[in-house]
Amino acid sequence: MRVVGQRMSQFVFFNLVGQGSLALGIGDTDISIWSITLANIQGYAGHLSEYPLSLVWGDGFSAYGLTKGGDIGWVESLARFGMPFFLMHAVGLTRLIVAGVRGARATSRTEGPCAPRLYRRGLIEFAVSVILMALIMDVHYSVWSAKAVLPIVFFALAIFHRDLPGARRPRDQKVVP
């Protein structure tokens, strides 16, 4: 790596090997991503043994319940929302992403020389990217309590409601192109 120099190349290589060892559970350490995930699931199971209704209603956004701020975000989201709401938001946001991708494709197929359709497609793609980013981030860190992320997610949901072809709207509301 002549661009960054020998010292930086060694540093990057050493860190990449360390990240691979952590993910695969090999090397000198006995810590892997799988052992961390299992420890978080066991901690959540212990929490459920003390507070079984937490599985249904969740802990909410307070300091009550399972300790938040670990490395496995989906377990924290499950603890925060409870099983029914966790499944609803996971399935609902996944369906919204699929509908957004289809809507962006449909918008590009009917795209003409006028700019508003291109603009609508870009908005839908932005909304899909934001929701997808939130779901991918939630695998590692729970993003639902982050003050910087949640407003952007709500903004993306509003874009879906306004610009997604076939979105349900009240009968008297008109869509401005």
Tab-separated table of N, CA and C in Angstrom, residues 89-164:
chain	number	residue	atom	x	y	z
A	89	HIS	N	-43.206	-3.840	14.238
A	89	HIS	CA	-42.360	-2.839	13.594
A	89	HIS	C	-41.356	-3.490	12.651
A	90	ALA	N	-40.868	-4.684	12.958
A	90	ALA	CA	-39.924	-5.348	12.053
A	90	ALA	C	-40.611	-5.744	10.747
A	91	VAL	N	-41.768	-6.379	10.862
A	91	VAL	CA	-42.495	-6.803	9.656
A	91	VAL	C	-43.036	-5.595	8.897
A	92	GLY	N	-43.582	-4.629	9.620
A	92	GLY	CA	-44.148	-3.445	8.968
A	92	GLY	C	-43.109	-2.635	8.221
A	93	LEU	N	-41.961	-2.407	8.833
A	93	LEU	CA	-40.923	-1.634	8.155
A	93	LEU	C	-40.317	-2.407	6.987
A	94	THR	N	-40.223	-3.722	7.121
A	94	THR	CA	-39.736	-4.533	6.000
A	94	THR	C	-40.710	-4.459	4.825
A	95	ARG	N	-41.999	-4.560	5.112
A	95	ARG	CA	-43.003	-4.442	4.044
A	95	ARG	C	-42.982	-3.057	3.414
A	96	LEU	N	-42.739	-2.045	4.231
A	96	LEU	CA	-42.655	-0.681	3.718
A	96	LEU	C	-41.450	-0.514	2.799
A	97	ILE	N	-40.345	-1.137	3.133
A	97	ILE	CA	-39.156	-1.086	2.276
A	97	ILE	C	-39.441	-1.749	0.938
A	98	VAL	N	-40.070	-2.922	0.971
A	98	VAL	CA	-40.397	-3.632	-0.271
A	98	VAL	C	-41.358	-2.792	-1.117
A	99	ALA	N	-42.374	-2.211	-0.482
A	99	ALA	CA	-43.319	-1.366	-1.219
A	99	ALA	C	-42.620	-0.131	-1.781
A	100	GLY	N	-41.670	0.429	-1.034
A	100	GLY	CA	-40.935	1.587	-1.522
A	100	GLY	C	-40.067	1.260	-2.722
A	101	VAL	N	-39.414	0.108	-2.699
A	101	VAL	CA	-38.601	-0.299	-3.847
A	101	VAL	C	-39.489	-0.511	-5.066
A	102	ARG	N	-40.623	-1.169	-4.865
A	102	ARG	CA	-41.563	-1.353	-5.979
A	102	ARG	C	-42.105	-0.025	-6.474
A	103	GLY	N	-42.408	0.877	-5.559
A	103	GLY	CA	-42.908	2.193	-5.948
A	103	GLY	C	-41.878	2.996	-6.712
A	104	ALA	N	-40.629	2.905	-6.310
A	104	ALA	CA	-39.566	3.611	-7.034
A	104	ALA	C	-39.394	3.032	-8.433
A	105	ARG	N	-39.501	1.713	-8.547
A	105	ARG	CA	-39.421	1.091	-9.876
A	105	ARG	C	-40.596	1.511	-10.744
A	106	ALA	N	-41.795	1.540	-10.160
A	106	ALA	CA	-42.985	1.944	-10.929
A	106	ALA	C	-42.879	3.395	-11.359
A	107	THR	N	-42.321	4.228	-10.519
A	107	THR	CA	-42.148	5.636	-10.864
A	107	THR	C	-41.127	5.776	-11.977
A	108	SER	N	-40.080	4.953	-11.972
A	108	SER	CA	-39.080	5.069	-13.021
A	108	SER	C	-39.612	4.538	-14.351
A	109	ARG	N	-40.543	3.573	-14.310
A	109	ARG	CA	-41.108	3.051	-15.551
A	109	ARG	C	-42.009	4.074	-16.221
A	110	THR	N	-42.732	4.848	-15.435
A	110	THR	CA	-43.646	5.827	-16.008
A	110	THR	C	-43.000	7.199	-16.128
A	111	GLU	N	-41.703	7.243	-15.932
A	111	GLU	CA	-40.997	8.511	-15.924
A	111	GLU	C	-40.946	9.111	-17.319
A	112	GLY	N	-41.306	10.360	-17.394
A	112	GLY	CA	-41.263	11.058	-18.668
A	112	GLY	C	-40.200	12.124	-18.642
A	113	PRO	N	-40.294	13.069	-19.558
A	113	PRO	CA	-39.285	14.120	-19.613
A	113	PRO	C	-39.435	15.153	-18.490
A	114	CYS	N	-40.558	15.128	-17.768
A	114	CYS	CA	-40.761	16.144	-16.732
A	114	CYS	C	-40.027	15.766	-15.441
A	115	ALA	N	-39.566	16.753	-14.745
A	115	ALA	CA	-38.749	16.541	-13.545
A	115	ALA	C	-39.521	16.070	-12.314
A	116	PRO	N	-40.814	16.387	-12.120
A	116	PRO	CA	-41.461	15.983	-10.861
A	116	PRO	C	-41.455	14.477	-10.604
A	117	ARG	N	-41.536	13.645	-11.636
A	117	ARG	CA	-41.513	12.202	-11.405
A	117	ARG	C	-40.132	11.752	-10.934
A	118	LEU	N	-39.095	12.341	-11.488
A	118	LEU	CA	-37.741	12.032	-11.044
A	118	LEU	C	-37.566	12.455	-9.583
A	119	TYR	N	-38.107	13.592	-9.229
A	119	TYR	CA	-38.047	14.082	-7.859
A	119	TYR	C	-38.791	13.133	-6.919
A	120	ARG	N	-39.959	12.663	-7.305
A	120	ARG	CA	-40.724	11.735	-6.473
A	120	ARG	C	-39.947	10.427	-6.292
A	121	ARG	N	-39.320	9.935	-7.335
A	121	ARG	CA	-38.538	8.702	-7.230
A	121	ARG	C	-37.382	8.891	-6.252
A	122	GLY	N	-36.713	10.025	-6.318
A	122	GLY	CA	-35.612	10.299	-5.404
A	122	GLY	C	-36.074	10.358	-3.954
A	123	LEU	N	-37.238	10.937	-3.716
A	123	LEU	CA	-37.770	10.987	-2.357
A	123	LEU	C	-38.088	9.586	-1.833
A	124	ILE	N	-38.670	8.760	-2.674
A	124	ILE	CA	-38.980	7.390	-2.252
A	124	ILE	C	-37.702	6.619	-1.974
A	125	GLU	N	-36.699	6.772	-2.820
A	125	GLU	CA	-35.422	6.097	-2.588
A	125	GLU	C	-34.769	6.576	-1.296
A	126	PHE	N	-34.867	7.868	-0.997
A	126	PHE	CA	-34.329	8.392	0.257
A	126	PHE	C	-35.053	7.774	1.452
A	127	ALA	N	-36.379	7.697	1.384
A	127	ALA	CA	-37.159	7.133	2.481
A	127	ALA	C	-36.823	5.655	2.686
A	128	VAL	N	-36.688	4.909	1.592
A	128	VAL	CA	-36.297	3.501	1.699
A	128	VAL	C	-34.923	3.387	2.352
A	129	SER	N	-33.997	4.236	1.963
A	129	SER	CA	-32.640	4.187	2.520
A	129	SER	C	-32.644	4.485	4.011
A	130	VAL	N	-33.447	5.437	4.444
A	130	VAL	CA	-33.488	5.784	5.865
A	130	VAL	C	-34.047	4.628	6.685
A	131	ILE	N	-35.143	4.036	6.237
A	131	ILE	CA	-35.753	2.932	6.982
A	131	ILE	C	-34.823	1.720	6.966
A	132	LEU	N	-34.206	1.446	5.843
A	132	LEU	CA	-33.252	0.335	5.761
A	132	LEU	C	-32.054	0.576	6.678
A	133	MET	N	-31.575	1.811	6.722
A	133	MET	CA	-30.470	2.148	7.617
A	133	MET	C	-30.864	1.907	9.081
A	134	ALA	N	-32.079	2.287	9.439
A	134	ALA	CA	-32.527	2.098	10.823
A	134	ALA	C	-32.610	0.614	11.173
A	135	LEU	N	-33.102	-0.202	10.257
A	135	LEU	CA	-33.196	-1.635	10.532
A	135	LEU	C	-31.822	-2.292	10.605
A	136	ILE	N	-30.919	-1.912	9.720
A	136	ILE	CA	-29.569	-2.489	9.743
A	136	ILE	C	-28.825	-2.044	10.996
A	137	MET	N	-28.964	-0.771	11.372
A	137	MET	CA	-28.316	-0.292	12.590
A	137	MET	C	-28.877	-0.970	13.825
A	138	ASP	N	-30.170	-1.314	13.788
A	138	ASP	CA	-30.816	-1.928	14.946
A	138	ASP	C	-30.285	-3.330	15.218
A	139	VAL	N	-29.625	-3.933	14.251
A	139	VAL	CA	-29.010	-5.232	14.494
A	139	VAL	C	-27.881	-5.071	15.515
A	140	HIS	N	-27.121	-3.994	15.422
A	140	HIS	CA	-25.982	-3.802	16.322
A	140	HIS	C	-26.317	-2.883	17.496
A	141	TYR	N	-26.858	-1.714	17.224
A	141	TYR	CA	-27.230	-0.776	18.273
A	141	TYR	C	-28.691	-0.396	18.097
A	142	SER	N	-29.410	-0.303	19.189
A	142	SER	CA	-30.802	0.094	19.123
A	142	SER	C	-30.881	1.583	18.813
A	143	VAL	N	-31.554	1.928	17.739
A	143	VAL	CA	-31.595	3.312	17.288
A	143	VAL	C	-32.876	4.027	17.694
A	144	TRP	N	-33.803	3.344	18.299
A	144	TRP	CA	-35.130	3.917	18.514
A	144	TRP	C	-35.155	4.994	19.584
A	145	SER	N	-34.164	5.070	20.423
A	145	SER	CA	-34.138	6.128	21.431
A	145	SER	C	-33.175	7.253	21.055
A	146	ALA	N	-32.509	7.130	19.933
A	146	ALA	CA	-31.557	8.166	19.511
A	146	ALA	C	-32.305	9.390	19.002
A	147	LYS	N	-32.051	10.517	19.615
A	147	LYS	CA	-32.758	11.743	19.248
A	147	LYS	C	-32.394	12.224	17.858
A	148	ALA	N	-31.261	11.827	17.340
A	148	ALA	CA	-30.846	12.254	16.016
A	148	ALA	C	-31.425	11.375	14.913
A	149	VAL	N	-31.826	10.149	15.237
A	149	VAL	CA	-32.288	9.207	14.220
A	149	VAL	C	-33.807	9.198	14.105
A	150	LEU	N	-34.496	9.205	15.223
A	150	LEU	CA	-35.945	9.031	15.219
A	150	LEU	C	-36.698	10.098	14.412
A	151	PRO	N	-36.348	11.387	14.489
A	151	PRO	CA	-37.055	12.365	13.643
A	151	PRO	C	-36.870	12.113	12.148
A	152	ILE	N	-35.698	11.644	11.762
A	152	ILE	CA	-35.459	11.355	10.347
A	152	ILE	C	-36.295	10.156	9.908
A	153	VAL	N	-36.463	9.168	10.788
A	153	VAL	CA	-37.313	8.020	10.480
A	153	VAL	C	-38.758	8.485	10.298
A	154	PHE	N	-39.234	9.375	11.172
A	154	PHE	CA	-40.600	9.898	11.026
A	154	PHE	C	-40.747	10.697	9.737
A	155	PHE	N	-39.721	11.432	9.363
A	155	PHE	CA	-39.734	12.177	8.107
A	155	PHE	C	-39.834	11.215	6.922
A	156	ALA	N	-39.093	10.113	6.982
A	156	ALA	CA	-39.150	9.114	5.914
A	156	ALA	C	-40.537	8.469	5.843
A	157	LEU	N	-41.149	8.216	6.989
A	157	LEU	CA	-42.500	7.663	6.994
A	157	LEU	C	-43.496	8.638	6.371
A	158	ALA	N	-43.311	9.930	6.610
A	158	ALA	CA	-44.182	10.931	5.991
A	158	ALA	C	-43.987	10.958	4.475
A	159	ILE	N	-42.762	10.781	4.021
A	159	ILE	CA	-42.510	10.724	2.577
A	159	ILE	C	-43.217	9.518	1.976
A	160	PHE	N	-43.149	8.372	2.648
A	160	PHE	CA	-43.863	7.190	2.164
A	160	PHE	C	-45.349	7.487	2.046
A	161	HIS	N	-45.907	8.121	3.056
A	161	HIS	CA	-47.344	8.399	3.054
A	161	HIS	C	-47.727	9.347	1.921
A	162	ARG	N	-46.863	10.294	1.632
A	162	ARG	CA	-47.181	11.298	0.620
A	162	ARG	C	-46.864	10.841	-0.801
A	163	ASP	N	-45.721	10.195	-1.002
A	163	ASP	CA	-45.222	9.981	-2.357
A	163	ASP	C	-45.261	8.552	-2.859
A	164	LEU	N	-45.581	7.604	-2.018
A	164	LEU	CA	-45.589	6.226	-2.481
A	164	LEU	C	-46.846	5.966	-3.299
